[in-house]
Tab-separated table of C-alpha atoms (C1' of nucleotides) in Angstrom:
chain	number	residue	atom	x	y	z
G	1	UNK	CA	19.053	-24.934	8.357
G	2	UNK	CA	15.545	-23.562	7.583
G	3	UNK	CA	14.871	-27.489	6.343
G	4	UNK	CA	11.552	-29.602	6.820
G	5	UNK	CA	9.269	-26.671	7.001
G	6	UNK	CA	5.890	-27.669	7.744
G	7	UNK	CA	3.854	-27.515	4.365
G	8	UNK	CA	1.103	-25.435	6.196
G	9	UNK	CA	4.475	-22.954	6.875
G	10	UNK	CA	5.694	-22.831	3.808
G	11	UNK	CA	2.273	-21.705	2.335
G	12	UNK	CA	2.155	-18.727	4.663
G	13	UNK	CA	5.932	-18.351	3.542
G	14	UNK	CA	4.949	-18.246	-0.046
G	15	UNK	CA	1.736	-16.191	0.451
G	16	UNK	CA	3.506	-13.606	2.744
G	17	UNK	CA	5.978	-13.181	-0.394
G	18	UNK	CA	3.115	-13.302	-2.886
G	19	UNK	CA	0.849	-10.503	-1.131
G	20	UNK	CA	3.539	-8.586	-0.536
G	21	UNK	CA	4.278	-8.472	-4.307
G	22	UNK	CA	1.588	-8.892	-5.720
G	23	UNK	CA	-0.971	-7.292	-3.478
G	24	UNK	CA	-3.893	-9.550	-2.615
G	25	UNK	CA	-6.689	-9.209	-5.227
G	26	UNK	CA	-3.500	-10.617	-7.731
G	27	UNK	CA	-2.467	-13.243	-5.549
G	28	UNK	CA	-4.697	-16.303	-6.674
G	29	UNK	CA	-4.517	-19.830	-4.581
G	30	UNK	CA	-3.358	-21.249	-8.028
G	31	UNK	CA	-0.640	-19.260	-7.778
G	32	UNK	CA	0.300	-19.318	-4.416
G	33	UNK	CA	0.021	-23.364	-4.454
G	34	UNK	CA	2.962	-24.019	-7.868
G	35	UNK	CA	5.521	-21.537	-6.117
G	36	UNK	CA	4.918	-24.357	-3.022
G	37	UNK	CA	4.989	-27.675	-5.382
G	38	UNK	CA	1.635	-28.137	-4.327
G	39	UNK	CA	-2.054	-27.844	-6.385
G	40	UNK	CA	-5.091	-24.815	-4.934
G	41	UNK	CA	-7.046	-27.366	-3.990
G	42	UNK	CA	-4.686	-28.854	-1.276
G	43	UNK	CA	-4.373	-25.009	0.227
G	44	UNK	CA	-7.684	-25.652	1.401
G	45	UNK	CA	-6.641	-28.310	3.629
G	46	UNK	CA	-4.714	-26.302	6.041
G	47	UNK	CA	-6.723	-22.746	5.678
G	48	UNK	CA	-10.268	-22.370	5.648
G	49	UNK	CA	-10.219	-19.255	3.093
G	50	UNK	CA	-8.033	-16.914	1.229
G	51	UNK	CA	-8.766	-14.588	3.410
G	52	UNK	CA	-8.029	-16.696	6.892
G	53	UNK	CA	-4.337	-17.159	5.050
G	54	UNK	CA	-4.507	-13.662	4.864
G	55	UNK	CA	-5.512	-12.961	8.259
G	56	UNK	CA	-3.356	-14.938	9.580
G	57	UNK	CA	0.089	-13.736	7.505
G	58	UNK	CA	-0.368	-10.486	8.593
G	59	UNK	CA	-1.413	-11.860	12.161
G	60	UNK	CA	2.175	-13.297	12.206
G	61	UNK	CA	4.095	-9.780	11.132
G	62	UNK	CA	2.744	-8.026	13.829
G	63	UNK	CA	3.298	-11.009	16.525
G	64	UNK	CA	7.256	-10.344	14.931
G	65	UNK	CA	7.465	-6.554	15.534
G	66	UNK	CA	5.571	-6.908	19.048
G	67	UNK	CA	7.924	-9.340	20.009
G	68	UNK	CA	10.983	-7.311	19.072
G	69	UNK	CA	9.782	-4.803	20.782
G	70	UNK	CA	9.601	-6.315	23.529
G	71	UNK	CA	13.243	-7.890	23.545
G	72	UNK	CA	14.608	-4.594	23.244
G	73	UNK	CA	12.752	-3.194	26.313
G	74	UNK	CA	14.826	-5.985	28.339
G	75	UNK	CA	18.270	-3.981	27.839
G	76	UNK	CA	19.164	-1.555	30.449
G	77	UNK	CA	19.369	1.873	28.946
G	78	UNK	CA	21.417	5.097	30.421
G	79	UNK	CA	19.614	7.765	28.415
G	80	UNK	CA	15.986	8.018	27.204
G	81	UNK	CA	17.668	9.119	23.732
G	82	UNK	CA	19.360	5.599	23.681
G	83	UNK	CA	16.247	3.557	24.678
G	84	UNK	CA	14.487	5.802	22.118
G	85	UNK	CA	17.472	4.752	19.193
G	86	UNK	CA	17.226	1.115	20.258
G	87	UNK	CA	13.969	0.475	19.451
G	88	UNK	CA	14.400	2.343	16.039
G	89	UNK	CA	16.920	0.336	15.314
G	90	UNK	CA	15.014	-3.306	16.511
G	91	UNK	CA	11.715	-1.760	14.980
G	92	UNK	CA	13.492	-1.264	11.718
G	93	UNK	CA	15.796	-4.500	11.517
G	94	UNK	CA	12.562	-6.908	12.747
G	95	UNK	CA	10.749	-5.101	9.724
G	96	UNK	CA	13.409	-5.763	7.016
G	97	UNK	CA	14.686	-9.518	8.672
G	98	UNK	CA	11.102	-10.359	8.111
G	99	UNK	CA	10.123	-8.192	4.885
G	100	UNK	CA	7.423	-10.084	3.622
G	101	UNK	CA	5.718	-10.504	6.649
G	102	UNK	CA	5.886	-7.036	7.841
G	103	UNK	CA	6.113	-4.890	5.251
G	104	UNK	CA	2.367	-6.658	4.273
G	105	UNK	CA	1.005	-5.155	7.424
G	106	UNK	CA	2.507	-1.717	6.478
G	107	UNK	CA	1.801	-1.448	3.078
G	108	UNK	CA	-1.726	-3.616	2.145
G	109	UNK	CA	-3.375	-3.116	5.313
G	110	UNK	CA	-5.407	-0.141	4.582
G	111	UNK	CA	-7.024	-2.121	1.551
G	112	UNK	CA	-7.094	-5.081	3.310
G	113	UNK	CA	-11.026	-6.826	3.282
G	114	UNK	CA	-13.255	-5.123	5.929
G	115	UNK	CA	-13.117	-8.937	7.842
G	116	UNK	CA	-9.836	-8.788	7.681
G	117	UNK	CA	-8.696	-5.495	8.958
G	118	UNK	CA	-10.879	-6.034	12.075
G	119	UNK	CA	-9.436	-8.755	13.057
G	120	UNK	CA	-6.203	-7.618	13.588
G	121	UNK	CA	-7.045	-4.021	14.995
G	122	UNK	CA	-6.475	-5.172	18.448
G	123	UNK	CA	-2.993	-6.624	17.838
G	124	UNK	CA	-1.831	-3.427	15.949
G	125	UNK	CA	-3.566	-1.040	18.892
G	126	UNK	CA	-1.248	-3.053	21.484
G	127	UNK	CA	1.885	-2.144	19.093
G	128	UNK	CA	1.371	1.235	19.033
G	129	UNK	CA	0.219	1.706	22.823
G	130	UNK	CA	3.505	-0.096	23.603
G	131	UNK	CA	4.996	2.943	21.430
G	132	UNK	CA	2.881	5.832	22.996
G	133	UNK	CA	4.218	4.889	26.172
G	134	UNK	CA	7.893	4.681	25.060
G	135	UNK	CA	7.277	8.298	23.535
G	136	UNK	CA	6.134	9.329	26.502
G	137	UNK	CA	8.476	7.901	29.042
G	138	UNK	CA	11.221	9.047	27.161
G	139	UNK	CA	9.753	12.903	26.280
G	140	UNK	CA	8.193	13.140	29.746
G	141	UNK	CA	7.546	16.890	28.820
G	142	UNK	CA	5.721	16.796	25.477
G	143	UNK	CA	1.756	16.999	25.589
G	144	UNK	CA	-0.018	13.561	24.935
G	145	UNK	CA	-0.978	14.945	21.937
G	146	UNK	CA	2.096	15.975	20.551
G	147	UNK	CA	3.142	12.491	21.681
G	148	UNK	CA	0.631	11.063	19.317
G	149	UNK	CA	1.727	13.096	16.205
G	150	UNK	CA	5.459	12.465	17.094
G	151	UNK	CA	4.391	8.560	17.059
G	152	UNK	CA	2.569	8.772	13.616
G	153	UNK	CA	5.519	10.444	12.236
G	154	UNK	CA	8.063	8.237	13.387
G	155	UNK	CA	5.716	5.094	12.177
G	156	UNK	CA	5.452	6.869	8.637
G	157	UNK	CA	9.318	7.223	8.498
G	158	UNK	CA	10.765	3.925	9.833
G	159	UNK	CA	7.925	2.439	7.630
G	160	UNK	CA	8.689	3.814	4.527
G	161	UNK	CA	11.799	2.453	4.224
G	162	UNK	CA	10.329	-0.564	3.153
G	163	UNK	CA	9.833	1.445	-0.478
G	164	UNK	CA	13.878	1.953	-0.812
G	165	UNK	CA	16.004	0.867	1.587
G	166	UNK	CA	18.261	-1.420	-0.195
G	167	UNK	CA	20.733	-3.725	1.903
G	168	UNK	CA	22.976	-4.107	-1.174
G	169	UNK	CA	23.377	-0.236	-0.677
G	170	UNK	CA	24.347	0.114	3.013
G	171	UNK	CA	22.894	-0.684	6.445
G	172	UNK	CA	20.122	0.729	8.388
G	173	UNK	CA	22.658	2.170	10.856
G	174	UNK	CA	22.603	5.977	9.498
G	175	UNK	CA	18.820	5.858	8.768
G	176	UNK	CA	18.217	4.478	12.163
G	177	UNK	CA	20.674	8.053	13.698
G	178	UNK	CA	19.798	10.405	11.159
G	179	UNK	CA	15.319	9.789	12.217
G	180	UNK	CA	16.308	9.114	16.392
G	181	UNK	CA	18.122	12.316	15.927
G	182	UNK	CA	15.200	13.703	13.818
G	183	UNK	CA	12.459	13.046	16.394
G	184	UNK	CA	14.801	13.394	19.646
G	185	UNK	CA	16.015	16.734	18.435
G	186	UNK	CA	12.713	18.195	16.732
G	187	UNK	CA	11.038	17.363	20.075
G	188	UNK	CA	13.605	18.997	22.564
G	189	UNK	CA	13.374	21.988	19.910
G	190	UNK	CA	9.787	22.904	20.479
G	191	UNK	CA	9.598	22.139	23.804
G	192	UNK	CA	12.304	24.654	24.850
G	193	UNK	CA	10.382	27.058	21.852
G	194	UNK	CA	6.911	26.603	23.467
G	195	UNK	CA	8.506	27.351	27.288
G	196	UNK	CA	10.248	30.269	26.004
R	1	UNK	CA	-20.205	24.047	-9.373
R	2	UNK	CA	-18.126	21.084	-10.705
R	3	UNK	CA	-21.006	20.082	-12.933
R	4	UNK	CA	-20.596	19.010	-16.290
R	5	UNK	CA	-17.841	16.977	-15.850
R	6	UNK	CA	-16.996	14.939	-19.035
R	7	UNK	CA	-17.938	11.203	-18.723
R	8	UNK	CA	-14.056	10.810	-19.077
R	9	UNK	CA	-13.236	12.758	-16.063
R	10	UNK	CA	-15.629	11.133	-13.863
R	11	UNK	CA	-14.752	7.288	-14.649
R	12	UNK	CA	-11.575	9.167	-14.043
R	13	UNK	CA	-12.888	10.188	-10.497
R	14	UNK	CA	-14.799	7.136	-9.807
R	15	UNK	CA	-11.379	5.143	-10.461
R	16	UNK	CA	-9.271	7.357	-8.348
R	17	UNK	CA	-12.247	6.628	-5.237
R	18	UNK	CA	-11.845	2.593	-5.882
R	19	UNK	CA	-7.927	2.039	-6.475
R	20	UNK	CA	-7.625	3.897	-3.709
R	21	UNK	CA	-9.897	2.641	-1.524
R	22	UNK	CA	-10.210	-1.716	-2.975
R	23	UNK	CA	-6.811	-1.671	-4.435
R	24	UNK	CA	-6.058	-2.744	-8.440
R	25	UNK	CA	-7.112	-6.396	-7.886
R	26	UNK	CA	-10.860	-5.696	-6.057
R	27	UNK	CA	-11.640	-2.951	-8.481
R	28	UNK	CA	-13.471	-4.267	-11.559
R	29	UNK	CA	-14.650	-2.274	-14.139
R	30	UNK	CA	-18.505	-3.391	-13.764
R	31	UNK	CA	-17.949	-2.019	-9.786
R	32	UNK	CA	-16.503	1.260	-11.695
R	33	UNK	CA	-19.378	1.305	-14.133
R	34	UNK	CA	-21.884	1.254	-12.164
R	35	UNK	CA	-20.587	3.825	-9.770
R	36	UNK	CA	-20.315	6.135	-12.953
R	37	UNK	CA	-23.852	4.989	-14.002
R	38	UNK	CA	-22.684	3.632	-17.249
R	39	UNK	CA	-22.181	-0.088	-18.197
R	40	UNK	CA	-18.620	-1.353	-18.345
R	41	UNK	CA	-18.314	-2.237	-21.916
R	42	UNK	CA	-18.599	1.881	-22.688
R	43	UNK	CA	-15.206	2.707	-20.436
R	44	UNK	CA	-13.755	0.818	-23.694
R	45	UNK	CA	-14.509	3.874	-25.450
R	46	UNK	CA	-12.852	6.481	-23.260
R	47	UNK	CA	-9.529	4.114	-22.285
R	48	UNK	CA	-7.682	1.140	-23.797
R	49	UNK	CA	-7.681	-0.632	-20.837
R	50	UNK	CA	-7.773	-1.142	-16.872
R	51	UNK	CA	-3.638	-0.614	-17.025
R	52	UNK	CA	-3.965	2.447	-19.166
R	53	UNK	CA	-7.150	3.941	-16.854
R	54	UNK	CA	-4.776	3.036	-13.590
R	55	UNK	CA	-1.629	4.441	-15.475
R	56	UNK	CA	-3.532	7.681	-16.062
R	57	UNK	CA	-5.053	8.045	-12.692
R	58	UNK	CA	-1.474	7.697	-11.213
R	59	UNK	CA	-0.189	10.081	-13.689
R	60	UNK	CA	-2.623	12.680	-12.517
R	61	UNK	CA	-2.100	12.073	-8.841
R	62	UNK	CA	1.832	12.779	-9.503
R	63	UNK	CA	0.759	15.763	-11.708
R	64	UNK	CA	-1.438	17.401	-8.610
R	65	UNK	CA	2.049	16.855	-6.299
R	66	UNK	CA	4.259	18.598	-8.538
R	67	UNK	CA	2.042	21.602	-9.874
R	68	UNK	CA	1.623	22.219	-5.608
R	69	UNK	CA	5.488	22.152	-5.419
R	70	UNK	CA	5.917	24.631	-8.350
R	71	UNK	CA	3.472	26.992	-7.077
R	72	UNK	CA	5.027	27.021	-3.606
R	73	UNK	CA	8.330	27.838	-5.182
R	74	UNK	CA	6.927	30.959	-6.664
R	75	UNK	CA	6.906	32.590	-3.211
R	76	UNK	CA	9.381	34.476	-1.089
R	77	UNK	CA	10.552	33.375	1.889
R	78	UNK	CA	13.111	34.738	5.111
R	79	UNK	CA	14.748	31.952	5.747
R	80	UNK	CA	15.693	28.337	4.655
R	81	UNK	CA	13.297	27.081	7.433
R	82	UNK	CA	10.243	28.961	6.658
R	83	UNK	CA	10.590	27.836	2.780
R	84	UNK	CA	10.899	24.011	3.825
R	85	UNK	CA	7.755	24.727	6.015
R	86	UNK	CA	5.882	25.938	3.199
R	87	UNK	CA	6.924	23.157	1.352
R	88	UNK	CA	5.960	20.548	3.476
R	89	UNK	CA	2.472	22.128	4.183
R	90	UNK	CA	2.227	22.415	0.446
R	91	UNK	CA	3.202	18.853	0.231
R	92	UNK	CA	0.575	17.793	3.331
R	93	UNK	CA	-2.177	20.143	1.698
R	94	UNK	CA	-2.044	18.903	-1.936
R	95	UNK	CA	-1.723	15.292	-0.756
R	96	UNK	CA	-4.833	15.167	1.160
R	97	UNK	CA	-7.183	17.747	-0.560
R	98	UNK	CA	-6.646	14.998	-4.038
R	99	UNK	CA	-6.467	11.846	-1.171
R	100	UNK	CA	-8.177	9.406	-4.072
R	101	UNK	CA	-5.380	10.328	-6.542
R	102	UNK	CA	-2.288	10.844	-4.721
R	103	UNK	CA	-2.920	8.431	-1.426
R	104	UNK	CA	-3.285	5.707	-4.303
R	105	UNK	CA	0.451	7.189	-5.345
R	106	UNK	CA	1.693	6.410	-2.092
R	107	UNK	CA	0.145	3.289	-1.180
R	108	UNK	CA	-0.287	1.002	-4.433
R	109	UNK	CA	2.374	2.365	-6.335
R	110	UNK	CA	4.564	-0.794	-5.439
R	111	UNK	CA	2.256	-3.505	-6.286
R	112	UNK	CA	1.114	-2.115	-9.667
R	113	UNK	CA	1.402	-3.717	-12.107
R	114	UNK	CA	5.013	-3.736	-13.939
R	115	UNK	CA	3.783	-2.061	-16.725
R	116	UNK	CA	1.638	0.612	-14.908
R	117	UNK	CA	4.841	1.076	-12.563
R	118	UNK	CA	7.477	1.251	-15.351
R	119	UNK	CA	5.648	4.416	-17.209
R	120	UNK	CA	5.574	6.791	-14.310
R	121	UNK	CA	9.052	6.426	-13.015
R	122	UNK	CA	10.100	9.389	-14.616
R	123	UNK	CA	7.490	11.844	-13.636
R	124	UNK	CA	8.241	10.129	-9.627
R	125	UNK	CA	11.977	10.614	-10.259
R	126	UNK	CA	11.319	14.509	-11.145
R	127	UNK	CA	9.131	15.200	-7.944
R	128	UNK	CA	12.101	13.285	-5.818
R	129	UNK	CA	14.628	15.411	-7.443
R	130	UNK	CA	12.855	18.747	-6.575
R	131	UNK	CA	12.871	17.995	-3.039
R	132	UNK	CA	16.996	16.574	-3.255
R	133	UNK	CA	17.291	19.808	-4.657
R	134	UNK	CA	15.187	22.330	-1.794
R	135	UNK	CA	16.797	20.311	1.142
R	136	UNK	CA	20.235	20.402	-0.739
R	137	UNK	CA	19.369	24.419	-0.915
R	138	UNK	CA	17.838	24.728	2.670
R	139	UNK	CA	20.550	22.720	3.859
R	140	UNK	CA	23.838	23.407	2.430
R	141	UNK	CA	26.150	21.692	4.935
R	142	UNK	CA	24.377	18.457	4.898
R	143	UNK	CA	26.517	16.002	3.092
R	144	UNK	CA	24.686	14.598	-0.352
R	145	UNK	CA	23.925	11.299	0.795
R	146	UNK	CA	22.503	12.283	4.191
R	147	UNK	CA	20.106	14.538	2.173
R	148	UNK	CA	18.657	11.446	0.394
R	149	UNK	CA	18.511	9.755	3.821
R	150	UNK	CA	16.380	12.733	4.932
R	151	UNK	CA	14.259	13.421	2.275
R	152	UNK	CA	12.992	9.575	2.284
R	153	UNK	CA	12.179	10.166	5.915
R	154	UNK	CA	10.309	13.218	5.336
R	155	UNK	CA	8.177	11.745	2.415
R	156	UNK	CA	7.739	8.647	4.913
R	157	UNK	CA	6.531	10.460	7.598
R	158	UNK	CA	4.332	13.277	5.686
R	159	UNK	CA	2.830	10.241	3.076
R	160	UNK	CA	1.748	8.490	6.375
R	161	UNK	CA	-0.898	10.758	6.899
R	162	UNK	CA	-2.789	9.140	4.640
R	163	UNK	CA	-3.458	6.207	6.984
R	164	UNK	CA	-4.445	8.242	10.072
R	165	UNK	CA	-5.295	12.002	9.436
R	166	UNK	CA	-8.485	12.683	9.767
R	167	UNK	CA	-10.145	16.007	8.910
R	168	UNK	CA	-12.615	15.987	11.346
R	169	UNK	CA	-10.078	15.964	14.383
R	170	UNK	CA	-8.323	18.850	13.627
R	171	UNK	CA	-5.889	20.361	10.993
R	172	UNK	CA	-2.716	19.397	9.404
R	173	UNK	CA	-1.124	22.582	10.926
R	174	UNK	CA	0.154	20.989	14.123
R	175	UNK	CA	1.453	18.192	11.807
R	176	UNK	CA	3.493	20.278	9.601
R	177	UNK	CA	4.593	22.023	12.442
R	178	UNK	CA	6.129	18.904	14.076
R	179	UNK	CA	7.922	17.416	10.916
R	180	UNK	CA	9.544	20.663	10.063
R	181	UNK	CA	10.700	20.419	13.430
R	182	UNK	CA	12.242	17.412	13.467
R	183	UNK	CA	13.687	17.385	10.131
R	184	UNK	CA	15.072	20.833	10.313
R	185	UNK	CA	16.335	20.654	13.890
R	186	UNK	CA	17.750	16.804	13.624
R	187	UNK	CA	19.696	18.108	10.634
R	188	UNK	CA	20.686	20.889	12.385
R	189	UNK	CA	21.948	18.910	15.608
R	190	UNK	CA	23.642	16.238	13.933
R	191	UNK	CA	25.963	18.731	11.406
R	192	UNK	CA	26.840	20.696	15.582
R	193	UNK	CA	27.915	17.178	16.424
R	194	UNK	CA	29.741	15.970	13.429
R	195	UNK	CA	31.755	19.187	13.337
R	196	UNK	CA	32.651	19.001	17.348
D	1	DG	C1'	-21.071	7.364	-26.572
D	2	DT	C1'	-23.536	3.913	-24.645
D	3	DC	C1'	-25.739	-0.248	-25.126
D	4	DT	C1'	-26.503	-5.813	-25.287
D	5	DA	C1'	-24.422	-10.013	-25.903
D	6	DT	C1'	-20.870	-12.918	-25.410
D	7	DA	C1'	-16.221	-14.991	-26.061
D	8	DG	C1'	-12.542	-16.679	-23.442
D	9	DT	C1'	-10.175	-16.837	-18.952
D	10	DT	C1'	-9.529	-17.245	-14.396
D	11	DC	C1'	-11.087	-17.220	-9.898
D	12	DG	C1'	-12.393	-19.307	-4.958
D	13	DA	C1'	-14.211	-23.181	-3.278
D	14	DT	C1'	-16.136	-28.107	-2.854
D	15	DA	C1'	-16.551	-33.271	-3.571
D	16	DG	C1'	-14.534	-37.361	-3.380
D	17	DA	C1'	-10.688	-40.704	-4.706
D	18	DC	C1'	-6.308	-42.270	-3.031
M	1	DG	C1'	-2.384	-34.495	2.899
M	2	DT	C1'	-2.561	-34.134	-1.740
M	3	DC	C1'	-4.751	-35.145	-5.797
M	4	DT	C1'	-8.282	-34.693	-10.090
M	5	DA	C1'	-12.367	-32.845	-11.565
M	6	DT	C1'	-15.607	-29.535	-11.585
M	7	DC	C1'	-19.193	-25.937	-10.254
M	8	DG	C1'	-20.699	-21.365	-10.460
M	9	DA	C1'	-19.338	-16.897	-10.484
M	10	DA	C1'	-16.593	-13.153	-11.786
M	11	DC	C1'	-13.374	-11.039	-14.698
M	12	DT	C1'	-11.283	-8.215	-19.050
M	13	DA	C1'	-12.132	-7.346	-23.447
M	14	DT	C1'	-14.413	-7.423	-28.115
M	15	DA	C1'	-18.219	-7.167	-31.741
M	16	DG	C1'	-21.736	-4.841	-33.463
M	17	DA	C1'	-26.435	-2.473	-32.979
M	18	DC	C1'	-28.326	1.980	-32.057
DNA sequence: GTCTATAGTTCGATAGAC
DNA sequence: GTCTATCGAACTATAGAC
């Protein structure tokens, strides 16, 4: 499987790897052409810049996590804690099936080119509006703007993961409990703190 | 105040502002230079390199996390709970009031160079192991390896901040307040559920 | 301690042959 | 679609004057 790859695919594949490495001021076209048997030059055929490869790799890892999302939210659920743990667990297995992709947008976003960042803002906005509304479906209690905090910290802990989590070392499984229980239980904490 | 800085400390400074803000790749040392209001040739005379400057601009962004940790320790504190919350305000506090040194800790730590990366492993190991060994203290039923599992989940989540906290929209109070929260209540409702 | 000048590389990008 | 060849610009780093 995985054979006769476009070669405009398998120069995002090897650039996705390469930034994600790398970082993209170290990535050069040279580079990113030998690892795909091909010379800089003949990059330019398929993408107009280094940065419209850019754009566009990080483009694709949010089209992946939006469409897991997305999946998940077709599966009948019978508690707001299990919708809540499914999409932990499909947020944080489409971010390590597709590493290089993803953990790009997580990682080398913030020093991303100014051209670059804004044209993805509206893609990443409708990721984590589909996530505010999860948060708040599910926690129908909590204050919007607790809501919003909860989301940031749940981003910032799934995400980090991409720094150690090691698949040689075990599965995503007990991270995926130990941070549903984390946010699930922290939430229901203060809530029955601040009514009290 | 903060005059009379030594031309050392501010390349220092100015480097802290760039990595941090263009990455390793985008920052060159005429950008730096000029920034400092010196020519680039002369930050020769203060550092061997651009490796060594990153190296010790990491170095010092480490240095700022684990004075914080050591001064937070000196206190007393009623319970378990209210010493993790000091903690992770002390974590939250030091992080963003250095954000040039220590964001550039969190984000571009794992695309620097091998070289840069390789020399501050051990001061990174030392900060990891004081928090193994408050959340090991804080919580003393939690099983070893779900302790490492939480602690990378708390550094995710409080190191996220770094992308989306702004000053100007209110405090990192509420923040805190809400990771403590989680961590210390998720901990506490999975060890009820385990032992039932 | 900072400068000018420059060596030596490497970069992104283009032109044009095949 | 990929190549060779190359332009012009930028880079890190060094040498040596002041």
């Amino acid at each position: 499987m995985t054979v006769d790859l476009s070669a405009r695919q398998r120069i995002l594949d090897a650039a996705a790897g390469l930034l994600s490495e790398r970082g993209y001021g170290e990535t050069s076209l040279r580079l990113l052409a030998s690892e795909v048997g091909i010379k800089a030059a003949s990059v330019y055929y398929h993408f107009d810049s280094k940065e419209a490869l850019y754009t566009e790799v990080l483009q694709a890892g949010m089209d992946i996590m939006i469409d897991r999302f997305e999946a998940v939210e077709e599966a009948d659920f019978d508690s707001g804690r299990s919708r809540l743990q499914a999409h932990v667990s499909g947020h944080l297995d489409a971010l390590h099936s597709n590493l290089q992709y993803t953990a790009l947008h997580v990682s080398e976003f913030r020093t991303a080119p100014a051209t670059v960042r804004t044209q993805l803002v509206p893609r990443r906005d409708e990721y984590e509006s589909m996530w505010t509304a999860l948060l708040t479906a599910v926690l129908p209690e909590t204050p919007a703007t607790e809501i919003s905090i909860l989301r940031l910290g749940l981003f910032g802990a799934m995400n980090s993961s991409i720094d150690w989590f090691d698949a040689a070392k075990g599965g995503l499984g007990e991270f995926s409990d130990v941070i549903t229980d984390a946010f699930w239980a922290g939430a229901d904490n203060r809530k029955r703190r601040i009514a009290s």
